[in-house]
Amino acid sequence: MRWLRHQLELFFTALGFFTRIPVPRWVPWSMARLNQSTRYFALIGWVVGAVGALSYLVAAWLLPVSVAVVLSMLLTIYLTGAFHEDGLADSCDGLGGGQDRAHALQIMKDSRIGTYGTVALVLALLLKALMLIALAEYDHWLPALALLVAHPLSRLAASTLIYRLDYVREDTQAKAKPVAEQLSTRGLLIAVVSGLLPLALLPLPSALAVLLMTLLLTIYAGYYLHRRLGGYTGDCLGATQQVTELGCYLALLVAVKLSI
C-alpha cells in the first residue's frame, strides 16, 4: 500500500507540474519527487490527449470541424498553461538568435518573446490546426485518435532527453522555474510503456509511421541539443514535445493519404 500511495503521489506531482488540474493537498512536493515523477510524464499525455479528443468530438457534433479543432487546441493549451508552447518559443529565440552556447542560454532566460519565437509559435499552432482539420477529411474520428496518440508519445520523446542528456543550468544561482533533471532506467521503462501503448489505437502502418517519425525527431533533437548546448533546458523539453507532436500528426496524415 505504501508503494502504491507513493506512485500515486508521484503521478499527482507530475499532473500538478504539467497541468492546471488541482492536486490533493496531501500530495507532498520536492525536487526529489519531481525527478521521480518523470516516469509519469507520458501518462500525463493521456490526460491532456483525452481532454483534447473529447472536447473535439463534442464540439464537432455541434460545430464545423475547423472550429472544433481550434476549440480543442485552446482547451489543451489552457489545461497545460501553454507550458510547452512557451518552451518552443524560448528555445527558438535562444537557438535561433544565440551566437554561441552562453548567448543562447542567456536569451532563453529572457521572459520576452522575440522574432524567432513568435514565428515558430504562430507556424506551429497553424500547422497543428491545419493537419488536424485535414485528418478529419479522411475520417471524423482521426483527429481524436491523433490527439490520444501524439500527446503521450511526444512527452515520451521529451522524457528520453532527460534520460540521455545532462541538464544545462543557465546560472546555478538563478531562481529559475523547477525542471525535472533525472530519469532512472526503471522510470524510462514506465514512460516507454505509457508513451507507446496508445499507438495500439491506430492501424499498424499508421502506428509504425508515427513511431518512426517520433524516433527520428527525438534522435535529432538529442544530437542537436548536445552539439549546440551540451545538454537540455526545460525550454528544450517543451520544444521537443511540440516538434514531435507535430511530427506525429504529419506522419499520420501521410500514412492515411498513402493508404487510400
Short mmCIF file of C-alpha atoms in Angstrom, two decimals:
data_model
loop_
_atom_site.label_atom_id
_atom_site.label_comp_id
_atom_site.label_asym_id
_atom_site.label_seq_id
_atom_site.Cartn_x
_atom_site.Cartn_y
_atom_site.Cartn_z
CA MET A 1 0.00 0.00 0.00
CA ARG A 2 2.82 2.41 0.79
CA TRP A 3 4.35 1.74 -2.64
CA LEU A 4 1.05 2.36 -4.40
CA ARG A 5 0.48 5.56 -2.43
CA HIS A 6 3.98 6.74 -3.32
CA GLN A 7 3.38 6.09 -7.04
CA LEU A 8 0.05 7.92 -6.84
CA GLU A 9 1.81 10.87 -5.21
CA LEU A 10 4.37 10.89 -8.00
CA PHE A 11 1.61 10.87 -10.62
CA PHE A 12 -0.12 13.79 -8.92
CA THR A 13 3.23 15.60 -8.73
CA ALA A 14 3.60 15.26 -12.50
CA LEU A 15 -0.04 16.25 -13.01
CA GLY A 16 0.35 19.39 -10.92
CA PHE A 17 3.63 20.29 -12.62
CA PHE A 18 2.40 19.95 -16.20
CA THR A 19 -1.25 20.97 -15.95
CA ARG A 20 -3.57 23.37 -14.18
CA ILE A 21 -5.54 20.46 -12.72
CA PRO A 22 -5.68 20.80 -8.92
CA VAL A 23 -3.99 18.01 -6.98
CA PRO A 24 -4.93 16.83 -3.48
CA ARG A 25 -3.42 18.84 -0.65
CA TRP A 26 -1.98 15.70 0.92
CA VAL A 27 0.43 15.28 -2.00
CA PRO A 28 3.92 16.41 -0.86
CA TRP A 29 6.24 18.27 -3.22
CA SER A 30 10.01 18.34 -3.51
CA MET A 31 12.61 18.40 -6.25
CA ALA A 32 13.40 14.76 -5.48
CA ARG A 33 9.76 13.81 -6.04
CA LEU A 34 9.63 15.89 -9.20
CA ASN A 35 12.63 13.97 -10.56
CA GLN A 36 10.96 10.67 -9.67
CA SER A 37 7.70 11.78 -11.30
CA THR A 38 9.32 11.97 -14.75
CA ARG A 39 8.25 8.34 -15.24
CA TYR A 40 4.66 9.56 -15.49
CA PHE A 41 5.14 12.46 -17.90
CA ALA A 42 3.88 10.35 -20.82
CA LEU A 43 0.91 9.32 -18.71
CA ILE A 44 0.04 12.99 -18.26
CA GLY A 45 -0.20 13.00 -22.06
CA TRP A 46 -3.07 10.53 -21.69
CA VAL A 47 -4.95 13.10 -19.62
CA VAL A 48 -4.25 16.03 -21.93
CA GLY A 49 -4.92 13.95 -25.05
CA ALA A 50 -8.19 12.63 -23.63
CA VAL A 51 -9.38 16.14 -22.80
CA GLY A 52 -8.44 17.33 -26.28
CA ALA A 53 -10.06 14.36 -28.01
CA LEU A 54 -13.29 14.56 -26.01
CA SER A 55 -13.62 18.31 -26.46
CA TYR A 56 -13.05 17.93 -30.20
CA LEU A 57 -15.71 15.21 -30.56
CA VAL A 58 -18.29 17.17 -28.57
CA ALA A 59 -17.59 20.40 -30.44
CA ALA A 60 -17.57 18.67 -33.84
CA TRP A 61 -21.04 17.29 -33.10
CA LEU A 62 -22.36 20.85 -32.88
CA LEU A 63 -19.91 22.96 -34.91
CA PRO A 64 -17.79 22.79 -38.06
CA VAL A 65 -14.69 20.63 -37.77
CA SER A 66 -12.34 23.60 -38.13
CA VAL A 67 -13.95 25.35 -35.17
CA ALA A 68 -13.94 22.12 -33.15
CA VAL A 69 -10.21 21.65 -33.75
CA VAL A 70 -9.34 25.19 -32.68
CA LEU A 71 -11.52 24.93 -29.56
CA SER A 72 -9.85 21.66 -28.69
CA MET A 73 -6.44 23.27 -29.06
CA LEU A 74 -7.49 26.20 -26.89
CA LEU A 75 -8.65 23.85 -24.16
CA THR A 76 -5.45 21.78 -24.12
CA ILE A 77 -3.32 24.92 -24.13
CA TYR A 78 -5.30 26.29 -21.20
CA LEU A 79 -5.06 22.94 -19.42
CA THR A 80 -1.26 22.93 -19.66
CA GLY A 81 -0.83 26.67 -19.15
CA ALA A 82 0.90 26.90 -22.56
CA PHE A 83 3.84 25.26 -20.78
CA HIS A 84 5.27 23.52 -23.84
CA GLU A 85 4.43 26.32 -26.26
CA ASP A 86 6.41 28.69 -24.05
CA GLY A 87 9.35 26.29 -24.23
CA LEU A 88 9.13 26.20 -28.00
CA ALA A 89 9.17 29.98 -28.28
CA ASP A 90 12.05 30.44 -25.84
CA SER A 91 14.10 27.67 -27.46
CA CYS A 92 13.68 29.10 -30.94
CA ASP A 93 14.67 32.55 -29.71
CA GLY A 94 17.76 31.20 -27.98
CA LEU A 95 18.89 28.70 -30.57
CA GLY A 96 17.98 30.96 -33.48
CA GLY A 97 19.46 34.17 -32.13
CA GLY A 98 22.24 32.90 -29.90
CA GLN A 99 25.74 33.33 -31.33
CA ASP A 100 27.17 30.68 -29.03
CA ARG A 101 26.12 28.39 -26.16
CA ALA A 102 26.30 31.06 -23.46
CA HIS A 103 24.44 33.61 -25.56
CA ALA A 104 21.72 31.10 -26.45
CA LEU A 105 21.17 30.20 -22.79
CA GLN A 106 21.08 33.87 -21.85
CA ILE A 107 18.38 34.57 -24.43
CA MET A 108 16.31 31.63 -23.18
CA LYS A 109 16.27 33.17 -19.70
CA ASP A 110 14.61 36.32 -21.06
CA SER A 111 10.85 36.19 -20.46
CA ARG A 112 10.20 38.34 -23.52
CA ILE A 113 9.43 36.66 -26.82
CA GLY A 114 11.46 37.53 -29.91
CA THR A 115 11.07 37.17 -33.66
CA TYR A 116 12.18 33.55 -33.85
CA GLY A 117 9.89 32.54 -31.02
CA THR A 118 6.90 34.42 -32.42
CA VAL A 119 7.28 32.94 -35.90
CA ALA A 120 7.81 29.42 -34.53
CA LEU A 121 4.79 29.63 -32.24
CA VAL A 122 2.44 31.01 -34.89
CA LEU A 123 3.52 28.48 -37.50
CA ALA A 124 3.39 25.57 -35.04
CA LEU A 125 -0.18 26.37 -33.95
CA LEU A 126 -1.29 26.99 -37.53
CA LEU A 127 0.28 23.77 -38.77
CA LYS A 128 -1.24 21.79 -35.92
CA ALA A 129 -4.72 23.10 -36.67
CA LEU A 130 -4.41 22.53 -40.41
CA MET A 131 -3.17 18.96 -40.01
CA LEU A 132 -5.91 18.01 -37.56
CA ILE A 133 -8.52 19.52 -39.87
CA ALA A 134 -7.01 17.63 -42.79
CA LEU A 135 -7.17 14.36 -40.82
CA ALA A 136 -10.90 14.93 -40.27
CA GLU A 137 -11.42 15.00 -44.03
CA TYR A 138 -10.42 11.32 -44.16
CA ASP A 139 -12.22 10.20 -41.02
CA HIS A 140 -14.26 12.12 -38.45
CA TRP A 141 -12.56 10.20 -35.61
CA LEU A 142 -8.97 10.63 -36.78
CA PRO A 143 -8.23 13.97 -35.04
CA ALA A 144 -9.37 12.47 -31.74
CA LEU A 145 -7.19 9.40 -32.24
CA ALA A 146 -4.28 11.61 -33.27
CA LEU A 147 -4.56 13.61 -30.05
CA LEU A 148 -4.76 10.46 -27.94
CA VAL A 149 -1.57 9.14 -29.55
CA ALA A 150 0.51 12.29 -30.07
CA HIS A 151 0.30 13.76 -26.57
CA PRO A 152 1.72 10.73 -24.72
CA LEU A 153 4.26 9.91 -27.44
CA SER A 154 5.61 13.45 -27.67
CA ARG A 155 6.01 13.60 -23.89
CA LEU A 156 7.90 10.32 -24.04
CA ALA A 157 10.24 11.95 -26.57
CA ALA A 158 10.95 14.77 -24.13
CA SER A 159 11.45 12.28 -21.30
CA THR A 160 14.13 10.41 -23.23
CA LEU A 161 16.17 13.61 -23.41
CA ILE A 162 16.11 13.77 -19.62
CA TYR A 163 17.45 10.22 -19.58
CA ARG A 164 20.11 10.69 -22.27
CA LEU A 165 21.39 14.25 -21.79
CA ASP A 166 22.66 16.45 -18.98
CA TYR A 167 20.62 19.34 -17.68
CA VAL A 168 22.29 22.63 -18.58
CA ARG A 169 21.90 25.27 -15.91
CA GLU A 170 21.91 28.80 -17.25
CA ASP A 171 23.00 30.13 -13.85
CA THR A 172 23.36 27.96 -10.76
CA GLN A 173 22.40 30.93 -8.61
CA ALA A 174 19.37 31.92 -10.67
CA LYS A 175 15.88 31.41 -9.28
CA ALA A 176 14.62 29.58 -12.34
CA LYS A 177 11.38 27.62 -12.50
CA PRO A 178 11.88 23.98 -11.44
CA VAL A 179 12.53 21.33 -14.04
CA ALA A 180 12.91 17.59 -13.71
CA GLU A 181 16.56 16.64 -14.15
CA GLN A 182 16.68 12.87 -13.66
CA LEU A 183 15.07 9.74 -15.06
CA SER A 184 16.07 6.27 -13.93
CA THR A 185 16.15 3.24 -16.22
CA ARG A 186 13.11 1.81 -14.44
CA GLY A 187 11.37 5.15 -14.82
CA LEU A 188 12.23 5.20 -18.52
CA LEU A 189 10.61 1.79 -18.99
CA ILE A 190 7.40 3.06 -17.37
CA ALA A 191 7.50 6.13 -19.60
CA VAL A 192 8.09 3.99 -22.71
CA VAL A 193 5.11 1.76 -21.98
CA SER A 194 2.88 4.75 -21.24
CA GLY A 195 4.02 6.57 -24.37
CA LEU A 196 3.81 3.66 -26.80
CA LEU A 197 0.61 1.96 -25.63
CA PRO A 198 -1.78 4.46 -27.30
CA LEU A 199 -0.26 3.54 -30.68
CA ALA A 200 -2.47 0.45 -30.49
CA LEU A 201 -5.39 2.75 -31.37
CA LEU A 202 -4.01 3.17 -34.89
CA PRO A 203 -3.73 0.69 -37.78
CA LEU A 204 -0.30 -0.91 -37.85
CA PRO A 205 1.07 1.02 -40.88
CA SER A 206 -0.01 4.34 -39.39
CA ALA A 207 1.34 3.42 -35.96
CA LEU A 208 4.72 2.49 -37.44
CA ALA A 209 4.88 5.72 -39.43
CA VAL A 210 4.12 7.81 -36.35
CA LEU A 211 6.62 5.87 -34.25
CA LEU A 212 9.37 6.20 -36.87
CA MET A 213 8.82 9.93 -37.24
CA THR A 214 8.91 10.43 -33.47
CA LEU A 215 12.06 8.34 -33.15
CA LEU A 216 13.88 10.27 -35.88
CA LEU A 217 12.89 13.66 -34.47
CA THR A 218 13.89 12.62 -30.94
CA ILE A 219 17.29 11.35 -32.07
CA TYR A 220 17.93 14.55 -34.00
CA ALA A 221 16.78 16.72 -31.08
CA GLY A 222 19.17 14.92 -28.75
CA TYR A 223 22.04 15.25 -31.22
CA TYR A 224 21.37 18.91 -31.94
CA LEU A 225 20.96 19.95 -28.30
CA HIS A 226 24.08 18.06 -27.26
CA ARG A 227 26.11 19.71 -30.01
CA ARG A 228 24.62 23.19 -29.56
CA LEU A 229 24.20 23.42 -25.78
CA GLY A 230 25.89 20.37 -24.32
CA GLY A 231 22.56 19.22 -22.90
CA TYR A 232 18.99 20.38 -22.43
CA THR A 233 16.99 23.01 -20.57
CA GLY A 234 13.36 22.95 -19.54
CA ASP A 235 12.53 25.04 -22.57
CA CYS A 236 14.22 22.48 -24.82
CA LEU A 237 12.00 19.74 -23.39
CA GLY A 238 8.91 21.80 -24.22
CA ALA A 239 10.19 22.46 -27.72
CA THR A 240 10.89 18.76 -28.25
CA GLN A 241 7.37 17.91 -27.14
CA GLN A 242 5.87 20.40 -29.55
CA VAL A 243 8.01 19.38 -32.52
CA THR A 244 7.41 15.65 -32.04
CA GLU A 245 3.69 16.24 -31.55
CA LEU A 246 3.62 17.99 -34.92
CA GLY A 247 5.66 15.12 -36.36
CA CYS A 248 3.05 12.63 -35.16
CA TYR A 249 0.26 14.47 -36.95
CA LEU A 250 2.34 14.83 -40.10
CA ALA A 251 3.30 11.15 -40.19
CA LEU A 252 -0.29 10.07 -39.58
CA LEU A 253 -1.55 12.36 -42.30
CA VAL A 254 0.97 10.98 -44.81
CA ALA A 255 0.21 7.37 -43.80
CA VAL A 256 -3.54 7.89 -44.18
CA LYS A 257 -3.13 9.61 -47.53
CA LEU A 258 -0.92 6.84 -48.90
CA SER A 259 -3.28 4.11 -47.68
CA ILE A 260 -6.19 5.45 -49.74
#
